Tab-separated table of C-alpha atoms in Angstrom:
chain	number	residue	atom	x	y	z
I	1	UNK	CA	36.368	-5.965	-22.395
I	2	UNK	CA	34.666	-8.983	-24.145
I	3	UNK	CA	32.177	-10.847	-23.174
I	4	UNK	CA	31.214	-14.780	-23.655
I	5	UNK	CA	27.744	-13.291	-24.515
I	6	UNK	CA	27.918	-10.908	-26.933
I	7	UNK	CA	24.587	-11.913	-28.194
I	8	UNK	CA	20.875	-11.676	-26.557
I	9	UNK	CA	20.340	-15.482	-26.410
I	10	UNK	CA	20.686	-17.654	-22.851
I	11	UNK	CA	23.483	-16.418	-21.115
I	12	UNK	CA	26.115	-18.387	-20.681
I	13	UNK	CA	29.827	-19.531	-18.772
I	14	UNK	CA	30.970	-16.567	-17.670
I	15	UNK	CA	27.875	-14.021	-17.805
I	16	UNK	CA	27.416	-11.123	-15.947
I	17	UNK	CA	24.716	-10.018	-14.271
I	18	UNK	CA	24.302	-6.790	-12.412
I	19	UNK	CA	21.015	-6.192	-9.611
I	20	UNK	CA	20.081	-2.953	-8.631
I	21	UNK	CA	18.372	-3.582	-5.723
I	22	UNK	CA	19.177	-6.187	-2.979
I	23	UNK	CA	15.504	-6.290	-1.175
I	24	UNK	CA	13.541	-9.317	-1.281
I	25	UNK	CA	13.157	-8.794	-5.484
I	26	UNK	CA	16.617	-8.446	-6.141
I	27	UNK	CA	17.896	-10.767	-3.198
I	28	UNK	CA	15.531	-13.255	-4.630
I	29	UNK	CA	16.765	-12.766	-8.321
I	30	UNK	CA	19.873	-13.459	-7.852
I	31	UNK	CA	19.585	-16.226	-5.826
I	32	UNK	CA	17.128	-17.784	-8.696
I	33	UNK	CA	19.828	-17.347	-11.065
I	34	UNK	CA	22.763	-18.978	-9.036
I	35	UNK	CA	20.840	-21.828	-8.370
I	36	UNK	CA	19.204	-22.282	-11.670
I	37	UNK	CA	22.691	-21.854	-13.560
I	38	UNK	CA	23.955	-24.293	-11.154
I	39	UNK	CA	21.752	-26.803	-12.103
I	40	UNK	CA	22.211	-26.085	-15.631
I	41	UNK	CA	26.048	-26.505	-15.247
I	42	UNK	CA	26.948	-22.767	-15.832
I	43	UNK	CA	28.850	-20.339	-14.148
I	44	UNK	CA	27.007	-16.707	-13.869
I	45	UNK	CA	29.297	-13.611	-12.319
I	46	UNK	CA	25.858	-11.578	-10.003
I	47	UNK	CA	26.338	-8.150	-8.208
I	48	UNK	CA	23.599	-6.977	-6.477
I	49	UNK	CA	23.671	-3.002	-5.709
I	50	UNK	CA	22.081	-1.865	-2.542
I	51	UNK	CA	22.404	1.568	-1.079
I	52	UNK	CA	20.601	0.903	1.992
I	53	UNK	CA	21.842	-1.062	5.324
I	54	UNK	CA	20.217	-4.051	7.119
I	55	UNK	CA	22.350	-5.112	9.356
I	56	UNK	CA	21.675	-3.788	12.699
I	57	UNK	CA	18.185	-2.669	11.701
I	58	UNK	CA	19.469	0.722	10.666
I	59	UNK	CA	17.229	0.970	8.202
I	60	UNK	CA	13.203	1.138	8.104
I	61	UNK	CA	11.146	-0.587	5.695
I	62	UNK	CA	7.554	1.391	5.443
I	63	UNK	CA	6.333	-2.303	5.101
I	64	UNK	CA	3.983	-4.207	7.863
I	65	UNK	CA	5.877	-7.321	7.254
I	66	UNK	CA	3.018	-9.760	6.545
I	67	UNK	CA	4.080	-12.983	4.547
I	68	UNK	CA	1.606	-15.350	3.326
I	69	UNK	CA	1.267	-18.068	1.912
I	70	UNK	CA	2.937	-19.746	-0.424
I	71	UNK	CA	5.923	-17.876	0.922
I	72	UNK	CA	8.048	-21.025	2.126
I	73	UNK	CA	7.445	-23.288	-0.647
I	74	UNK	CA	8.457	-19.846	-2.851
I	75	UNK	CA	11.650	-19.876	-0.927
I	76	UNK	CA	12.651	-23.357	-1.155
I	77	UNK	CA	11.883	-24.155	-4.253
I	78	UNK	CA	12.538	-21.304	-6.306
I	79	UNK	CA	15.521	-19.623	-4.571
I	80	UNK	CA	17.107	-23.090	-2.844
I	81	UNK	CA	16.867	-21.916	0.716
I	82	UNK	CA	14.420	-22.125	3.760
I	83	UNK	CA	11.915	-20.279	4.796
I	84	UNK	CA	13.512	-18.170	7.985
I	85	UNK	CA	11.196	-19.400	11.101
I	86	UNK	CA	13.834	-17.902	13.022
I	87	UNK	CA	12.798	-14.881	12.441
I	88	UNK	CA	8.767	-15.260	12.854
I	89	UNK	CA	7.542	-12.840	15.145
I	90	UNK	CA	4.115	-13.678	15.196
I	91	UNK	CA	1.670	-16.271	13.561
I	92	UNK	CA	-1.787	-14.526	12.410
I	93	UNK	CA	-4.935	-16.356	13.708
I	94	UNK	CA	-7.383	-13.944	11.644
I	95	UNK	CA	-8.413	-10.425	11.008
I	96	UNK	CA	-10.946	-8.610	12.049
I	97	UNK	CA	-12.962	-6.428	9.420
I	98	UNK	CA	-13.798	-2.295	10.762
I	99	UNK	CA	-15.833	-0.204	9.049
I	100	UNK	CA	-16.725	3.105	10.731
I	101	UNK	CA	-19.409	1.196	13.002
I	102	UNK	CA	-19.126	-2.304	12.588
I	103	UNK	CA	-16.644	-4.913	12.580
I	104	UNK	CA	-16.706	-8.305	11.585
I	105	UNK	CA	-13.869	-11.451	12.344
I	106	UNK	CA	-12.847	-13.152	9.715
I	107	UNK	CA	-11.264	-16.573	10.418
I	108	UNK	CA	-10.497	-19.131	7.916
I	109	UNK	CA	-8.603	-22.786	8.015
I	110	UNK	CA	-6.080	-21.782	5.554
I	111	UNK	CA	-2.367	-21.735	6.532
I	112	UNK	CA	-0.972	-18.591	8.575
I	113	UNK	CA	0.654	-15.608	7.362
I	114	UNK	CA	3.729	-15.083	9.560
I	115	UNK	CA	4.795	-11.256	10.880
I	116	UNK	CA	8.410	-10.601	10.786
I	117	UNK	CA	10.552	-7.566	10.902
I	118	UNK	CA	10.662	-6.817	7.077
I	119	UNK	CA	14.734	-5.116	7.722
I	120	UNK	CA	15.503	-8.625	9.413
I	121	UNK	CA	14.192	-10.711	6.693
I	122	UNK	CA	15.749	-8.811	3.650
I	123	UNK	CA	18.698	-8.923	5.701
I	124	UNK	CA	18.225	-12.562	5.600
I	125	UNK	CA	17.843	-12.625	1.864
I	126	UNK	CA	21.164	-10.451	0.911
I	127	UNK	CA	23.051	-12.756	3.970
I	128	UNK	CA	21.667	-15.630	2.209
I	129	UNK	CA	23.174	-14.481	-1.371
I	130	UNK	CA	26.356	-13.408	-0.074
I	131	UNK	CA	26.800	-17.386	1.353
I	132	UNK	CA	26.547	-18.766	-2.419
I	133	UNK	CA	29.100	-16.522	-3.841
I	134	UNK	CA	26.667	-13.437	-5.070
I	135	UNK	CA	29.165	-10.562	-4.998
I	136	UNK	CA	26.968	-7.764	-2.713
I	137	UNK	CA	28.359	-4.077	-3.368
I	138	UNK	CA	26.912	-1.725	-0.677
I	139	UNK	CA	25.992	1.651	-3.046
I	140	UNK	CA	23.143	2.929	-4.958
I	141	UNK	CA	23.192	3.431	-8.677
I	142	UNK	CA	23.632	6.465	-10.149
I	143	UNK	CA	23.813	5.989	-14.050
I	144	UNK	CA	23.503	2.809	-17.323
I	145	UNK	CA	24.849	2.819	-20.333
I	146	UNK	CA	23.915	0.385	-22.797
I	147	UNK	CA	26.129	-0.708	-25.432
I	148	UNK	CA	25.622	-3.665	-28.432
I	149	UNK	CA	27.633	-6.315	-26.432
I	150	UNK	CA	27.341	-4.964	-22.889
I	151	UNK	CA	25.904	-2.659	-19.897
I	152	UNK	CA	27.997	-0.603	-18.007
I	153	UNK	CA	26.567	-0.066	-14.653
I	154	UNK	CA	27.970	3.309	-12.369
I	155	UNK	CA	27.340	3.524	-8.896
I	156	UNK	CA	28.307	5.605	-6.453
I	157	UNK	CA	31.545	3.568	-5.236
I	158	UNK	CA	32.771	2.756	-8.585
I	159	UNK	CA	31.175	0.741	-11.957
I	160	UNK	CA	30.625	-2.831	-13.299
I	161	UNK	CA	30.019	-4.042	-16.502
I	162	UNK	CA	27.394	-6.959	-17.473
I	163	UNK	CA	25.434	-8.574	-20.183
I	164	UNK	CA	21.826	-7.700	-18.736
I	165	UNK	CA	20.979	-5.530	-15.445
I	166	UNK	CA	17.811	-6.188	-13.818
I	167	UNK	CA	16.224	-3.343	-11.749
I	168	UNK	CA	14.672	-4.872	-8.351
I	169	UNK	CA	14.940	-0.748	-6.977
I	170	UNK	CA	11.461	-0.664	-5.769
I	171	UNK	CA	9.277	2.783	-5.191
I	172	UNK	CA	13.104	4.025	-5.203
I	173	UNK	CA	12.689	7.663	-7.429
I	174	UNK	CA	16.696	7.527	-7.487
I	175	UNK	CA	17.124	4.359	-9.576
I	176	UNK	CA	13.647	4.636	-11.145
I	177	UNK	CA	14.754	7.831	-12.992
I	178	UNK	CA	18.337	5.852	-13.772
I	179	UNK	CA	15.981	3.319	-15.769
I	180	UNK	CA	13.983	6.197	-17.043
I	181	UNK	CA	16.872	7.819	-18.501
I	182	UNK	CA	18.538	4.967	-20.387
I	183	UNK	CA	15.791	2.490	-21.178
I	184	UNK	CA	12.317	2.945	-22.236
I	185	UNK	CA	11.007	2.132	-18.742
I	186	UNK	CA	8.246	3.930	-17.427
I	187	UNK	CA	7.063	3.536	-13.679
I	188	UNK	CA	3.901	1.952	-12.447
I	189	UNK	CA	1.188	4.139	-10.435
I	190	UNK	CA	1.243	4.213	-6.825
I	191	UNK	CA	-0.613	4.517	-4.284
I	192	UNK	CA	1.015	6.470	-0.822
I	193	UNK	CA	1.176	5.109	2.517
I	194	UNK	CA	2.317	6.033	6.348
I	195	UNK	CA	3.458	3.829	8.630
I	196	UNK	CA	3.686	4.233	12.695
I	197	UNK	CA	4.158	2.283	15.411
I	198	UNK	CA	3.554	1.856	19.141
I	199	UNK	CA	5.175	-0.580	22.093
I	200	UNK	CA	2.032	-1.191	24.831
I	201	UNK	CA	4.226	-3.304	26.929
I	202	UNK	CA	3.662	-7.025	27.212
I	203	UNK	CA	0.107	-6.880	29.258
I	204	UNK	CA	-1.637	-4.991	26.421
I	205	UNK	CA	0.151	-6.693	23.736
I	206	UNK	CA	-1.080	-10.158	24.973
I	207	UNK	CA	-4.446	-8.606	25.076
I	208	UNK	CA	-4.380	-7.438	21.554
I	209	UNK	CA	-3.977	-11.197	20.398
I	210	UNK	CA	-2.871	-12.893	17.186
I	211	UNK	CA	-5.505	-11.338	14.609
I	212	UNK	CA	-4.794	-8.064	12.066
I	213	UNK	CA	-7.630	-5.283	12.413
I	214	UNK	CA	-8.261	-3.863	8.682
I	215	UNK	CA	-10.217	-0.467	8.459
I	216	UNK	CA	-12.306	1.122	5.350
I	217	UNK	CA	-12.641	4.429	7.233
I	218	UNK	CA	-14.930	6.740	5.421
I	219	UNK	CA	-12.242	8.867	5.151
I	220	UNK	CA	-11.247	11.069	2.217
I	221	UNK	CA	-8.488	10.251	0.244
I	222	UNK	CA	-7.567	6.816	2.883
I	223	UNK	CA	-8.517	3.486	0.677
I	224	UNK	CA	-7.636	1.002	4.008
I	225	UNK	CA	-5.911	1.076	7.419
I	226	UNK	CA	-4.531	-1.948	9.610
I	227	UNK	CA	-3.246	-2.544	12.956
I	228	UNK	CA	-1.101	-5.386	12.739
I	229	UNK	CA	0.715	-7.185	16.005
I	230	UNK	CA	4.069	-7.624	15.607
I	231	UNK	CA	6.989	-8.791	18.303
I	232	UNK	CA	6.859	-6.417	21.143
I	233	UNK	CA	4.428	-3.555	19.314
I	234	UNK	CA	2.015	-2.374	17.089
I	235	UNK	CA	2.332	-1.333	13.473
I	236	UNK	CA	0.022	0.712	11.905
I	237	UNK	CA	-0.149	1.688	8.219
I	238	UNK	CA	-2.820	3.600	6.062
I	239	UNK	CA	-2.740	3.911	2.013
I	240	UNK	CA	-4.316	6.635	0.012
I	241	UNK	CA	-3.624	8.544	-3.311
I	242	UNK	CA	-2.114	11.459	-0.868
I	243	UNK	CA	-1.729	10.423	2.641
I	244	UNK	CA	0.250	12.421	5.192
I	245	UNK	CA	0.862	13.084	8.577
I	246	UNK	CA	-2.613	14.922	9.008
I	247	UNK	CA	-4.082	11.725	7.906
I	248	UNK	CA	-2.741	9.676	10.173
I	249	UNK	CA	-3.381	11.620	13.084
I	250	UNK	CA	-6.799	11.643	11.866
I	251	UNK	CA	-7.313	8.282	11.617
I	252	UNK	CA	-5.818	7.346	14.884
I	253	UNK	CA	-8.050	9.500	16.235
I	254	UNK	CA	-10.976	7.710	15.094
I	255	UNK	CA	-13.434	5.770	17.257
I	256	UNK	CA	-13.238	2.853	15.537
I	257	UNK	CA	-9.553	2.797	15.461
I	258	UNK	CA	-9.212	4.039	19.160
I	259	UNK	CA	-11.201	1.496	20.427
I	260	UNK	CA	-8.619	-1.779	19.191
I	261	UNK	CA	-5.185	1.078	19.696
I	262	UNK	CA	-3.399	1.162	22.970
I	263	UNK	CA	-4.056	4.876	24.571
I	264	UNK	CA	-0.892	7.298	22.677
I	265	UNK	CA	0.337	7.692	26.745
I	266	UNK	CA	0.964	3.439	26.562
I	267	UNK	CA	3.702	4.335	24.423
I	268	UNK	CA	6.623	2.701	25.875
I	269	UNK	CA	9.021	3.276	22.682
I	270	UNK	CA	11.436	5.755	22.309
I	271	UNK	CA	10.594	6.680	18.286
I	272	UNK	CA	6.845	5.465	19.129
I	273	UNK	CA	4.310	7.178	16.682
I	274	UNK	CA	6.882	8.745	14.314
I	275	UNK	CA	5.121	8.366	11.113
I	276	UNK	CA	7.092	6.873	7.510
I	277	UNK	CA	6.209	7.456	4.206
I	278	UNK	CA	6.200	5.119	1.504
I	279	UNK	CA	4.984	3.951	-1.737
I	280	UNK	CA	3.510	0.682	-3.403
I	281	UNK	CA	2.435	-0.234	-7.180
I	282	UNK	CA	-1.394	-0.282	-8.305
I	283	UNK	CA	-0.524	-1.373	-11.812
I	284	UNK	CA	2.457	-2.688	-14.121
I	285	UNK	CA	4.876	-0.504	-15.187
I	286	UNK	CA	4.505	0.639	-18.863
I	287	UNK	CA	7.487	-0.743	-20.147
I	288	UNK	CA	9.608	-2.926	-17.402
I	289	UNK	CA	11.579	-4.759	-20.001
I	290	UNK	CA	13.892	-4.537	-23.171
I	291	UNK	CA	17.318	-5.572	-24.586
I	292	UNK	CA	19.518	-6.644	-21.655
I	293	UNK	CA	16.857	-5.126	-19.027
I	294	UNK	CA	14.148	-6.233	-17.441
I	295	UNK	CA	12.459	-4.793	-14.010
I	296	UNK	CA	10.989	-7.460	-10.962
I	297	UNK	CA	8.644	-6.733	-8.268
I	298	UNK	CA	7.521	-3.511	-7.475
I	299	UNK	CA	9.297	-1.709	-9.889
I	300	UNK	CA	7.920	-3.487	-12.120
I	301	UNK	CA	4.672	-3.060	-10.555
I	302	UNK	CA	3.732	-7.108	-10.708
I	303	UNK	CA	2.803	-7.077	-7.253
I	304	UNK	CA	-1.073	-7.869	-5.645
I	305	UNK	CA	-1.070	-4.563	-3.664
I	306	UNK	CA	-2.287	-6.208	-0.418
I	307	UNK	CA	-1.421	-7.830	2.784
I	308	UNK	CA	1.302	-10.452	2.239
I	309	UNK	CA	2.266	-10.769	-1.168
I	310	UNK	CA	4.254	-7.637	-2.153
I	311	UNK	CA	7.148	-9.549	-0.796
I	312	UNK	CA	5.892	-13.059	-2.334
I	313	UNK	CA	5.526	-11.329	-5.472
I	314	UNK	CA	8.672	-9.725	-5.682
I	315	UNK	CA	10.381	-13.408	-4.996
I	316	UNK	CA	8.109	-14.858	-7.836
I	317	UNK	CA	8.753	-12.243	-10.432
I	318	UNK	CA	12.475	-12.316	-9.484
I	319	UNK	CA	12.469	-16.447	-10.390
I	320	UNK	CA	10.361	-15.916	-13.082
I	321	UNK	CA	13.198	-13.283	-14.704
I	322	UNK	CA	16.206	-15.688	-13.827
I	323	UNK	CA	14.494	-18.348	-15.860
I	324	UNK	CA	13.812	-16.320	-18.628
I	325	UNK	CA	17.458	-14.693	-18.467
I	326	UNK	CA	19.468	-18.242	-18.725
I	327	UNK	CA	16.741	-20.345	-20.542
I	328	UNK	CA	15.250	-17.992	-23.556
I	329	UNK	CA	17.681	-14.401	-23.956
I	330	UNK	CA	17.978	-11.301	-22.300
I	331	UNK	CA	16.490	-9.525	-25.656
I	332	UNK	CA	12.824	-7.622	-25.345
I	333	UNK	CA	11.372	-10.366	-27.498
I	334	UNK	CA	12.906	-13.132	-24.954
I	335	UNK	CA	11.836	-11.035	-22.226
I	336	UNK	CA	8.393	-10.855	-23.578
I	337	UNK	CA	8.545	-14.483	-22.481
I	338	UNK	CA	8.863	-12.991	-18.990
I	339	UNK	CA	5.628	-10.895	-19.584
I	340	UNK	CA	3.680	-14.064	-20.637
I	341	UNK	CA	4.848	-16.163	-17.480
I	342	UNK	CA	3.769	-13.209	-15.203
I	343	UNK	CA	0.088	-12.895	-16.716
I	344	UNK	CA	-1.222	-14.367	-13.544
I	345	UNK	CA	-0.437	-11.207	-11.745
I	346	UNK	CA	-1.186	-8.972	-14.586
I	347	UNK	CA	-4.878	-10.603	-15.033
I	348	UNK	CA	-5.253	-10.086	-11.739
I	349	UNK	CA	-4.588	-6.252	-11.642
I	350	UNK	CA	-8.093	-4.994	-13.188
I	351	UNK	CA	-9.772	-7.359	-10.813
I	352	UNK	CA	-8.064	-5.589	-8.350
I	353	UNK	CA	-9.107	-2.283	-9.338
I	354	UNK	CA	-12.387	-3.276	-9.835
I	355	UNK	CA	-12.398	-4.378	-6.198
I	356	UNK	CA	-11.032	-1.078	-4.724
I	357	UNK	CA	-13.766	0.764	-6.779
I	358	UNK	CA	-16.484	-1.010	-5.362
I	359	UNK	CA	-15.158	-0.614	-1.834
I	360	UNK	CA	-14.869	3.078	-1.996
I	361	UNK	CA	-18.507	3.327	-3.606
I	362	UNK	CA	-19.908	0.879	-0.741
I	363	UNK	CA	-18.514	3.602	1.218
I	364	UNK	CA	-19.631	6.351	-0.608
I	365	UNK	CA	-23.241	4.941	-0.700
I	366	UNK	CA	-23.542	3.666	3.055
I	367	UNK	CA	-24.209	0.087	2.047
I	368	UNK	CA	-20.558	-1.028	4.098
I	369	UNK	CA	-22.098	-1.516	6.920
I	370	UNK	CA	-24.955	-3.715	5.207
I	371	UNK	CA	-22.319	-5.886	3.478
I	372	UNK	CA	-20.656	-6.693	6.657
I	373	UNK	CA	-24.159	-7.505	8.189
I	374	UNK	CA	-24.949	-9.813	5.634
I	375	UNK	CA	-21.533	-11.468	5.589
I	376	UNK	CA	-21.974	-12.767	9.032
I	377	UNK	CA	-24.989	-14.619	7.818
I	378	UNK	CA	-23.358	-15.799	4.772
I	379	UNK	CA	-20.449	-18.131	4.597
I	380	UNK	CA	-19.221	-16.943	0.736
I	381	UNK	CA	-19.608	-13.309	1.534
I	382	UNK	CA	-17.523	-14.114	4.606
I	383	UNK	CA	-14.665	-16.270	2.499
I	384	UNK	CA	-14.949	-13.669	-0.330
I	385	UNK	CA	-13.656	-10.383	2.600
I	386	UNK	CA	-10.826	-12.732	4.170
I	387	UNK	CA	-9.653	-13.872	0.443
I	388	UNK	CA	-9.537	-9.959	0.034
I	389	UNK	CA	-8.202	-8.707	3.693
I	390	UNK	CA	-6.090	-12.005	4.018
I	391	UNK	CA	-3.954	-11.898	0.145
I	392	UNK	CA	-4.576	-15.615	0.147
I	393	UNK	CA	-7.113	-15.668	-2.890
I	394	UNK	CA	-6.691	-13.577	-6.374
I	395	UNK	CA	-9.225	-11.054	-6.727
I	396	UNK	CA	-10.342	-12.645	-9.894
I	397	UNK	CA	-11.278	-15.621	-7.737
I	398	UNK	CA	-12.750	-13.656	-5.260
I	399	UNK	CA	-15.089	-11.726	-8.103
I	400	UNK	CA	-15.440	-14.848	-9.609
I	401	UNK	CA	-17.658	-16.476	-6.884
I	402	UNK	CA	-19.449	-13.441	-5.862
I	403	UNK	CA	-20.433	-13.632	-9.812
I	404	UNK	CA	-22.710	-16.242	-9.804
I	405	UNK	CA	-26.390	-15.666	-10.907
I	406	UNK	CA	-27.919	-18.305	-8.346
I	407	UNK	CA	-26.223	-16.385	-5.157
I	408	UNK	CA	-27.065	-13.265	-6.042
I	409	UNK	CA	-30.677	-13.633	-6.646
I	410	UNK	CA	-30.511	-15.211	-3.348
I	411	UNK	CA	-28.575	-12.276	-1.633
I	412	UNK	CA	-30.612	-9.360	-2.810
I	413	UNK	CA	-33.561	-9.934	-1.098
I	414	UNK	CA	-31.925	-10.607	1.983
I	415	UNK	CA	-29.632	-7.320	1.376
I	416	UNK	CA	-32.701	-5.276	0.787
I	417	UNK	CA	-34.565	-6.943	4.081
I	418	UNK	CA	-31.534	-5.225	5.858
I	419	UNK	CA	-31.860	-1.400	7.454
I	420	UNK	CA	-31.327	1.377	5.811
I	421	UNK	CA	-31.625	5.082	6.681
I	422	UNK	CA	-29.544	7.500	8.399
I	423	UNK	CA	-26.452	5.975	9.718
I	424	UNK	CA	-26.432	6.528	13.116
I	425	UNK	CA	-30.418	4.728	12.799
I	426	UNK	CA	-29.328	2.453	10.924
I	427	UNK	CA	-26.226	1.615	13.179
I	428	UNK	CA	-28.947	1.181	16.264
I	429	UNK	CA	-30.810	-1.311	14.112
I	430	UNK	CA	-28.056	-3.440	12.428
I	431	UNK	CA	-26.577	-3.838	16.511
């Protein structure tokens, strides 16, 4: 078979292009690229691959289904559709800040994050592609072959054939090893996470209110918890290099957890506290693109690994790819291109780092507790923990204006004027 684009340059009339992956990365790629070669008067052939079902919520995505934003304006300006307010569930006021013995509520006048049902909204996405022609084949990939002039893509139900494939698989260790084996990709690090849920009933949801509760438990091996109010229940999620069952359990046994949790007997739901395991990136993939491939999202590992903008991320990386694809090549010197347009993601990754470190050693040297003392007296302290529970600043702004010389020299005295000692003394004193 030949192809109008034998070469690596822009593709053009007639194209293919084959997604592996149809959640809100690959959804959102192809989209970008049908409306983008639209405007650019070109007609592009797009698959998208997807082994799992969302119709009928048969599936369960170990996501809490935060979006922040930018989210809408993402939608509608880089993919040509709207935002789904349909399918809002619940508009976040706040969060509220737990460490082991102290909480703090963090409040801001920046726009809402909205809590959806993340199976709804992908289904969304793929419904969405389907309604501007995107051919949608329901099976997971299984094998690539890469070829001078083309790609041949197998999958479980049969095999395509395109001039550039673009893996939007996710944590998925299926497709991941599929990339591994034919291209030089090389997945991202992640960090491991459980996810449970409970249905109060309407009396104690009401009472829980509009606000997520994020935890730094000084827990071995548990980086952050939340309790985040969704439709009709609860979801609960902790991360961790090697979180399991035990973990959970253990943190939902803890005080501070217990006392914002409905009791386990208010469980109303019929698969109420059964636990899911999943997976999200903590740094870029070491190689997520070459000729005629390129990876998006998390698979990529070009996501902030917090509240809200795994899913923005994924959207943004998917545009940014599409753009690159039809307006520069689908070589690995084009795609570097694609690199350079994502560096505000990648910069922000060490910052990120930098900030988990520091959290685990504020744990690690009982000076949490402190921090959160001093943050209700101090309005930049304060904006600094919502930018970081909240998603809705970069962690290099957020280190940024903690950095200045002025503000620190006024916060260690005032830090060192707090008390210290044993924590249970110093728990009496701080209260």
């Amino acid at each position: 078979m030949s192809f109008p684009s034998a070469s690596l340059g822009p593709l053009r009339d007639g194209a293919r292009v084959v997604v592996v992956g149809g959640g809100p990365a690959g959804a959102g790629t192809a989209l970008a690229l049908n409306r983008l070669a639209r405007r650019m008067g070109r007609a592009i052939d797009i698959t998208v691959f997807e082994g799992k079902v969302f119709a009928g919520e048969r599936h369960f995505n170990q996501c809490a289904g935060v979006l922040s934003p930018p989210i809408a304006d993402v939608m509608e300006e880089s993919l040509g559709i709207p935002f789904p307010r349909h399918l809002i569930q619940r508009q976040i006021a706040g969060y509220v800040l737990h460490s082991d013995r102290r909480a703090i509520l963090l409040d801001s006048d920046d726009p809402p994050s909205y809590v959806v049902r993340r199976v709804q909204f992908d289904d969304h996405l793929l419904e969405s592609a389907r309604a501007v022609g995107i051919r949608v084949v329901a099976g997971r990939v299984t094998d690539l072959e890469f070829h001078d002039d083309r790609v041949v893509v197998y999958a479980e139900n049969g095999n395509a054939e395109a001039d550039v494939v673009v893996g939007a698989f996710g944590a998925d260790d299926g497709a991941a090893a599929v990339f591994r084996r034919a291209t030089e990709y090389r997945p991202p690090r992640f960090l491991s996470s459980i996810v449970t849920k409970i249905h109060p009933g309407p009396e104690l949801m009401a009472a829980f209110g509009n606000r997520i509760h994020a935890f730094l438990p000084s827990m071995a091996g548990v980086e952050f918890g939340a309790v985040t109010p969704k439709g009709n229940h609860l979801t609960t999620n902790i991360a961790g290099e090697n979180v399991d069952a035990g973990t959970m359990h253990a943190f939902l046994g803890r005080d501070a957890v217990r006392s914002v949790m409905p009791r386990r007997e208010d469980a109303k739901g019929k698969r109420d506290l059964a636990f899911f395991k999943g997976r999200f990136p903590t740094s870029p993939a070491r190689a997520f693109h070459g000729d005629r491939w390129v990876a998006v999202g998390d698979a990529a590992g070009l996501v902030r690994p917090f509240k809200g903008k795994g899913v923005t991320s994924a959207i943004v990386t998917g545009a940014r790819a599409a753009e690159t694809i039809l307006r520069h090549g689908i070589s690995q010197r084009a795609f570097s291109r694609y690199r350079w347009a994502c560096r505000d993601i990648i910069d922000d990754l060490p910052y990120g780092r930098f900030m988990r470190a520091l959290a685990m050693a504020l744990r690690k040297l009982n000076l949490l507790d402190p921090v959160m003392a001093l943050a209700e007296r101090d309005d930049r302290l304060r904006r600094a923990l919502f930018g970081a529970v909240s998603a809705q600043s970069t962690y290099r702004a957020i280190v940024h204006d903690l950095s200045s010389p002025l503000w620190i020299a006024r916060m260690l005295p005032r830090l060192a004027a707090l008390p210290f000692g044993t924590p249970r003394q110093r728990d009496a004193e701080v209260e």
